mmCIF file of C-alpha atoms and ligand atoms in Angstrom:
data_model
loop_
_atom_site.group_PDB
_atom_site.id
_atom_site.type_symbol
_atom_site.label_atom_id
_atom_site.label_comp_id
_atom_site.label_asym_id
_atom_site.label_seq_id
_atom_site.Cartn_x
_atom_site.Cartn_y
_atom_site.Cartn_z
ATOM 1 C CA MET A 16 12.314 -29.543 4.516
ATOM 2 C CA PRO A 17 14.292 -26.448 5.388
ATOM 3 C CA ALA A 18 13.709 -24.547 8.560
ATOM 4 C CA THR A 19 11.150 -21.851 7.702
ATOM 5 C CA THR A 20 11.024 -18.329 8.481
ATOM 6 C CA LEU A 21 8.450 -15.546 8.210
ATOM 7 C CA ALA A 22 9.274 -11.972 7.545
ATOM 8 C CA ALA A 23 6.515 -9.533 6.867
ATOM 9 C CA ALA A 24 7.757 -6.057 6.339
ATOM 10 C CA ALA A 25 7.842 -4.224 9.743
ATOM 11 C CA GLY A 26 4.478 -2.589 10.747
ATOM 12 C CA THR A 27 2.589 -4.691 8.215
ATOM 13 C CA PRO A 28 -1.158 -5.223 9.803
ATOM 14 C CA THR A 29 -2.738 -8.594 9.836
ATOM 15 C CA ASP A 30 -5.773 -7.200 7.909
ATOM 16 C CA PRO A 31 -6.012 -4.792 5.174
ATOM 17 C CA GLY A 32 -8.022 -1.586 5.819
ATOM 18 C CA ARG A 33 -11.574 -1.286 4.625
ATOM 19 C CA ASN A 34 -10.489 0.778 1.735
ATOM 20 C CA CYS A 35 -7.295 -1.162 0.795
ATOM 21 C CA PRO A 36 -6.035 0.460 -2.558
ATOM 22 C CA LEU A 37 -3.499 -2.226 -3.329
ATOM 23 C CA CYS A 38 -5.175 -4.271 -6.062
ATOM 24 C CA PRO A 39 -6.942 -1.927 -8.687
ATOM 25 C CA ARG A 40 -9.049 -4.689 -10.215
ATOM 26 C CA LEU A 41 -10.430 -5.734 -6.898
ATOM 27 C CA VAL A 42 -10.971 -2.176 -5.846
ATOM 28 C CA GLU A 43 -12.903 -1.600 -8.828
ATOM 29 C CA TYR A 44 -14.915 -4.793 -8.304
ATOM 30 C CA ARG A 45 -15.391 -3.805 -4.650
ATOM 31 C CA HIS A 46 -16.961 -0.486 -5.723
ATOM 32 C CA ALA A 47 -19.217 -2.224 -8.375
ATOM 33 C CA VAL A 48 -20.501 -4.557 -5.642
ATOM 34 C CA ARG A 49 -20.885 -1.890 -3.068
ATOM 35 C CA GLU A 50 -23.248 0.013 -5.618
ATOM 36 C CA ARG A 51 -25.213 -3.090 -6.335
ATOM 37 C CA ASP A 52 -25.493 -4.135 -2.670
ATOM 38 C CA PRO A 53 -24.901 -1.298 -0.249
ATOM 39 C CA GLN A 54 -25.992 -3.183 2.708
ATOM 40 C CA GLY A 55 -23.325 -5.978 2.441
ATOM 41 C CA PHE A 56 -19.815 -5.724 4.235
ATOM 42 C CA ASN A 57 -18.181 -5.189 0.800
ATOM 43 C CA ALA A 58 -14.556 -4.798 2.027
ATOM 44 C CA PRO A 59 -11.619 -6.920 2.797
ATOM 45 C CA VAL A 60 -12.539 -9.771 4.973
ATOM 46 C CA PRO A 61 -10.718 -9.956 8.280
ATOM 47 C CA SER A 62 -9.449 -13.355 9.846
ATOM 48 C CA PHE A 63 -12.224 -15.068 12.178
ATOM 49 C CA GLY A 64 -10.848 -16.605 15.292
ATOM 50 C CA ASP A 65 -8.289 -15.827 18.273
ATOM 51 C CA SER A 66 -4.634 -15.317 17.181
ATOM 52 C CA SER A 67 -3.841 -17.657 20.220
ATOM 53 C CA ALA A 68 -5.094 -20.467 17.947
ATOM 54 C CA ALA A 69 -2.733 -23.520 17.094
ATOM 55 C CA LEU A 70 -4.809 -24.045 13.862
ATOM 56 C CA LEU A 71 -4.970 -21.705 10.864
ATOM 57 C CA ILE A 72 -7.258 -22.605 7.955
ATOM 58 C CA VAL A 73 -6.496 -20.873 4.960
ATOM 59 C CA GLY A 74 -9.233 -20.479 2.108
ATOM 60 C CA LEU A 75 -8.982 -18.740 -1.344
ATOM 61 C CA ALA A 76 -10.957 -15.647 -1.135
ATOM 62 C CA PRO A 77 -14.360 -14.190 -0.017
ATOM 63 C CA GLY A 78 -17.343 -15.170 -2.186
ATOM 64 C CA VAL A 79 -19.406 -12.430 -3.346
ATOM 65 C CA GLN A 80 -22.838 -13.683 -1.934
ATOM 66 C CA GLY A 81 -21.241 -14.902 1.184
ATOM 67 C CA ALA A 82 -18.098 -13.732 3.143
ATOM 68 C CA ASN A 83 -17.887 -10.406 1.303
ATOM 69 C CA ARG A 84 -21.568 -9.771 2.170
ATOM 70 C CA SER A 85 -21.376 -10.999 5.588
ATOM 71 C CA GLY A 86 -17.863 -9.991 6.559
ATOM 72 C CA ARG A 87 -16.888 -13.240 8.122
ATOM 73 C CA PRO A 88 -14.775 -15.925 6.132
ATOM 74 C CA PHE A 89 -16.894 -18.549 4.548
ATOM 75 C CA THR A 90 -19.942 -17.095 6.139
ATOM 76 C CA GLY A 91 -22.860 -17.300 3.939
ATOM 77 C CA ASP A 92 -20.733 -18.984 1.128
ATOM 78 C CA TYR A 93 -21.837 -22.658 0.106
ATOM 79 C CA ALA A 94 -18.367 -23.630 1.197
ATOM 80 C CA GLY A 95 -18.794 -22.547 4.653
ATOM 81 C CA ASP A 96 -21.647 -25.214 5.076
ATOM 82 C CA LEU A 97 -19.317 -28.059 5.089
ATOM 83 C CA LEU A 98 -16.295 -26.136 6.767
ATOM 84 C CA TYR A 99 -18.259 -25.132 9.765
ATOM 85 C CA ALA A 100 -20.213 -28.342 9.992
ATOM 86 C CA THR A 101 -16.703 -30.053 10.013
ATOM 87 C CA LEU A 102 -15.382 -27.728 12.459
ATOM 88 C CA LEU A 103 -18.088 -28.077 14.813
ATOM 89 C CA GLU A 104 -17.757 -32.157 14.549
ATOM 90 C CA TYR A 105 -14.195 -31.902 15.565
ATOM 91 C CA GLY A 106 -14.482 -29.477 18.356
ATOM 92 C CA PHE A 107 -12.926 -26.561 16.593
ATOM 93 C CA ALA A 108 -16.137 -24.676 17.121
ATOM 94 C CA SER A 109 -19.048 -24.425 19.131
ATOM 95 C CA GLY A 110 -22.588 -22.964 18.665
ATOM 96 C CA THR A 111 -24.735 -23.134 15.776
ATOM 97 C CA TYR A 112 -23.489 -22.004 12.341
ATOM 98 C CA GLN A 113 -26.408 -19.891 10.821
ATOM 99 C CA ALA A 114 -24.462 -18.442 7.983
ATOM 100 C CA ARG A 115 -24.557 -14.807 9.600
ATOM 101 C CA PRO A 116 -21.698 -12.980 11.620
ATOM 102 C CA ASP A 117 -23.858 -12.760 14.720
ATOM 103 C CA ASP A 118 -24.872 -16.646 14.906
ATOM 104 C CA GLY A 119 -22.685 -16.697 17.899
ATOM 105 C CA LEU A 120 -20.406 -19.399 16.478
ATOM 106 C CA ILE A 121 -17.246 -19.459 18.530
ATOM 107 C CA LEU A 122 -14.088 -20.943 17.097
ATOM 108 C CA HIS A 123 -11.697 -22.999 19.409
ATOM 109 C CA ASP A 124 -8.038 -22.991 19.079
ATOM 110 C CA CYS A 125 -8.641 -22.257 15.319
ATOM 111 C CA ARG A 126 -8.565 -19.277 13.273
ATOM 112 C CA ILE A 127 -9.778 -18.826 9.528
ATOM 113 C CA THR A 128 -8.329 -16.622 6.946
ATOM 114 C CA ASN A 129 -8.281 -16.233 3.175
ATOM 115 C CA ALA A 130 -5.179 -16.059 0.794
ATOM 116 C CA VAL A 131 -6.786 -13.090 -0.882
ATOM 117 C CA ARG A 132 -9.025 -10.897 1.508
ATOM 118 C CA CYS A 133 -11.224 -9.080 -1.183
ATOM 119 C CA VAL A 134 -13.766 -10.768 -3.383
ATOM 120 C CA PRO A 135 -12.454 -11.351 -6.705
ATOM 121 C CA PRO A 136 -14.561 -11.416 -10.013
ATOM 122 C CA GLN A 137 -15.522 -14.940 -10.854
ATOM 123 C CA ASN A 138 -13.986 -15.997 -7.711
ATOM 124 C CA LYS A 139 -10.474 -16.031 -9.455
ATOM 125 C CA PRO A 140 -7.881 -13.790 -7.888
ATOM 126 C CA LEU A 141 -4.987 -13.073 -10.254
ATOM 127 C CA PRO A 142 -1.297 -14.210 -9.412
ATOM 128 C CA VAL A 143 -0.418 -10.536 -8.789
ATOM 129 C CA GLU A 144 -3.397 -10.055 -6.468
ATOM 130 C CA ILE A 145 -2.344 -13.300 -4.440
ATOM 131 C CA THR A 146 1.139 -11.885 -4.229
ATOM 132 C CA THR A 147 -0.039 -8.545 -3.308
ATOM 133 C CA CYS A 148 -2.122 -9.922 -0.415
ATOM 134 C CA ARG A 149 0.636 -12.175 0.903
ATOM 135 C CA PRO A 150 2.026 -9.815 3.409
ATOM 136 C CA PHE A 151 -1.150 -9.823 5.397
ATOM 137 C CA LEU A 152 -0.994 -13.704 5.559
ATOM 138 C CA ILE A 153 2.608 -13.333 6.845
ATOM 139 C CA ALA A 154 1.568 -10.830 9.476
ATOM 140 C CA THR A 155 -1.349 -12.996 10.527
ATOM 141 C CA MET A 156 0.903 -15.993 11.120
ATOM 142 C CA GLU A 157 3.521 -13.927 12.795
ATOM 143 C CA MET A 158 0.765 -12.624 15.325
ATOM 144 C CA MET A 159 0.010 -16.414 16.209
ATOM 145 C CA PRO A 160 2.505 -17.495 18.789
ATOM 146 C CA ARG A 161 1.044 -21.026 19.255
ATOM 147 C CA LEU A 162 0.495 -21.773 15.394
ATOM 148 C CA ARG A 163 1.371 -25.368 14.464
ATOM 149 C CA ALA A 164 -1.224 -26.539 12.140
ATOM 150 C CA ILE A 165 -2.103 -24.747 8.806
ATOM 151 C CA VAL A 166 -5.049 -26.484 6.641
ATOM 152 C CA LEU A 167 -4.725 -25.300 3.246
ATOM 153 C CA LEU A 168 -7.875 -25.248 1.145
ATOM 154 C CA GLY A 169 -7.009 -25.736 -2.311
ATOM 155 C CA ARG A 170 -3.840 -25.199 -4.647
ATOM 156 C CA VAL A 171 -4.000 -21.493 -4.289
ATOM 157 C CA ALA A 172 -3.809 -21.520 -0.480
ATOM 158 C CA HIS A 173 -1.180 -24.240 -0.918
ATOM 159 C CA ASP A 174 0.909 -22.280 -3.153
ATOM 160 C CA THR A 175 0.698 -19.090 -1.390
ATOM 161 C CA MET A 176 1.907 -20.866 1.931
ATOM 162 C CA LEU A 177 4.973 -22.507 0.275
ATOM 163 C CA LYS A 178 5.867 -19.137 -1.034
ATOM 164 C CA THR A 179 5.197 -17.581 2.405
ATOM 165 C CA LEU A 180 7.315 -19.994 3.943
ATOM 166 C CA GLY A 181 10.190 -20.216 1.469
ATOM 167 C CA ILE A 182 9.534 -23.938 0.504
ATOM 168 C CA ARG A 183 10.222 -25.064 -3.075
ATOM 169 C CA ALA A 184 7.193 -26.500 -4.624
ATOM 170 C CA VAL A 185 8.717 -29.954 -5.631
ATOM 171 C CA LEU A 186 9.460 -30.692 -2.002
ATOM 172 C CA ALA A 187 5.759 -30.196 -0.810
ATOM 173 C CA PRO A 188 3.482 -31.154 -4.125
ATOM 174 C CA PHE A 189 -0.298 -30.489 -3.319
ATOM 175 C CA SER A 190 -2.457 -33.425 -2.998
ATOM 176 C CA HIS A 191 -5.608 -34.104 -0.853
ATOM 177 C CA GLY A 192 -4.585 -35.520 2.615
ATOM 178 C CA ALA A 193 -0.943 -34.786 2.125
ATOM 179 C CA VAL A 194 0.929 -33.546 5.280
ATOM 180 C CA HIS A 195 4.061 -31.480 4.904
ATOM 181 C CA ASP A 196 6.489 -30.674 7.568
ATOM 182 C CA ALA A 197 7.585 -27.114 7.678
ATOM 183 C CA GLY A 198 9.733 -26.274 10.265
ATOM 184 C CA ARG A 199 7.605 -25.499 13.397
ATOM 185 C CA PHE A 200 4.471 -25.944 11.370
ATOM 186 C CA LYS A 201 2.825 -28.755 9.754
ATOM 187 C CA LEU A 202 0.746 -28.168 6.531
ATOM 188 C CA TYR A 203 -2.413 -30.173 5.773
ATOM 189 C CA ASP A 204 -3.533 -29.974 2.088
ATOM 190 C CA SER A 205 -7.287 -30.485 1.361
ATOM 191 C CA TYR A 206 -9.297 -30.014 -1.729
ATOM 192 C CA HIS A 207 -11.208 -26.760 -1.366
ATOM 193 C CA CYS A 208 -14.641 -27.444 -0.013
ATOM 194 C CA SER A 209 -16.366 -25.382 -2.759
ATOM 195 C CA ARG A 210 -19.739 -26.068 -4.132
ATOM 196 C CA TYR A 211 -18.150 -27.342 -7.523
ATOM 197 C CA ASN A 212 -15.843 -29.853 -5.734
ATOM 198 C CA THR A 213 -18.519 -31.172 -3.251
ATOM 199 C CA ASN A 214 -21.200 -31.476 -6.264
ATOM 200 C CA THR A 215 -18.713 -33.402 -8.321
ATOM 201 C CA ARG A 216 -17.449 -35.447 -5.266
ATOM 202 C CA VAL A 217 -13.836 -34.361 -5.917
ATOM 203 C CA LEU A 218 -14.395 -33.804 -2.092
ATOM 204 C CA THR A 219 -16.707 -35.800 -0.073
ATOM 205 C CA PRO A 220 -17.568 -34.973 3.444
ATOM 206 C CA ASP A 221 -15.653 -38.027 4.759
ATOM 207 C CA MET A 222 -12.504 -36.843 2.705
ATOM 208 C CA PHE A 223 -12.804 -33.494 4.227
ATOM 209 C CA ARG A 224 -13.269 -35.016 7.907
ATOM 210 C CA SER A 225 -10.169 -37.112 7.336
ATOM 211 C CA VAL A 226 -8.052 -34.011 7.098
ATOM 212 C CA PHE A 227 -9.445 -32.544 10.363
ATOM 213 C CA ALA A 228 -9.429 -35.836 12.123
ATOM 214 C CA ARG A 229 -5.471 -35.800 11.437
ATOM 215 C CA VAL A 230 -5.239 -32.429 12.637
ATOM 216 C CA LYS A 231 -6.899 -32.889 15.738
ATOM 217 C CA ALA A 232 -5.012 -36.173 16.426
ATOM 218 C CA ASP A 233 -1.668 -34.446 15.912
ATOM 219 C CA LEU A 234 -2.473 -31.301 17.932
ATOM 220 C CA ALA A 235 -3.388 -33.837 20.716
ATOM 221 C CA LYS A 236 0.012 -35.309 20.694
ATOM 222 C CA GLY A 237 1.381 -31.945 21.815
HETATM 223 N N1 LIG B 323 -15.395 -18.103 1.324
HETATM 224 C C1 LIG B 323 -14.364 -17.749 1.965
HETATM 225 O O1 LIG B 323 -14.322 -16.837 2.552
HETATM 226 N N2 LIG B 323 -13.208 -18.283 1.282
HETATM 227 C C2 LIG B 323 -13.191 -19.149 0.374
HETATM 228 O O2 LIG B 323 -12.101 -19.727 0.044
HETATM 229 C C3 LIG B 323 -14.485 -19.572 -0.225
HETATM 230 C C4 LIG B 323 -15.460 -19.055 0.247
#
């Protein structure tokens, strides 16, 4: 695997502004959802957790009923139930996850972000939207001086991370449980903890746990 470099354009912030105009389709959808649900957060969802963390978890995009409404990644989304339960079990979080941003849950040595920060229609961002949002992912990683472990939830997160790091796809194929060395980072692939994947048992809680058990063991090695 080649040594990897990160290079966000100078001055790119880690999070898009509330009214980020970059993806016209997502802006239109955001406005439609804001009209329907004016009490919701309804804006690009910022990363959750401290930038001093060694672990970054990358999801797909906020869900319309969950993160887009609550303003915290995976919070209120079905996928968050398994994710936060697993983080609590492995010591990457403490407190009680109650599916709301003021539940007091604290992440430890862990940060959560999304490949695309705005809620997409049908939960499916377009390739151009993933590309447009990538500079925020790069800026997020650049602001994490201790970053060593990156958990990629699903193929979109995996693919955008390979592009972020300039790694050829053939050198790091996606498969659940795969670990790819990427210079100073290790990339951990996992099936996304979506309702579909868990209901169909494509991803079981044990399969998900094994990813975080490996991350925990690797980080403990120093
Ligand atoms: N909620 C998120 O914030 N990200 C996902 O990938 C899924 C649900």
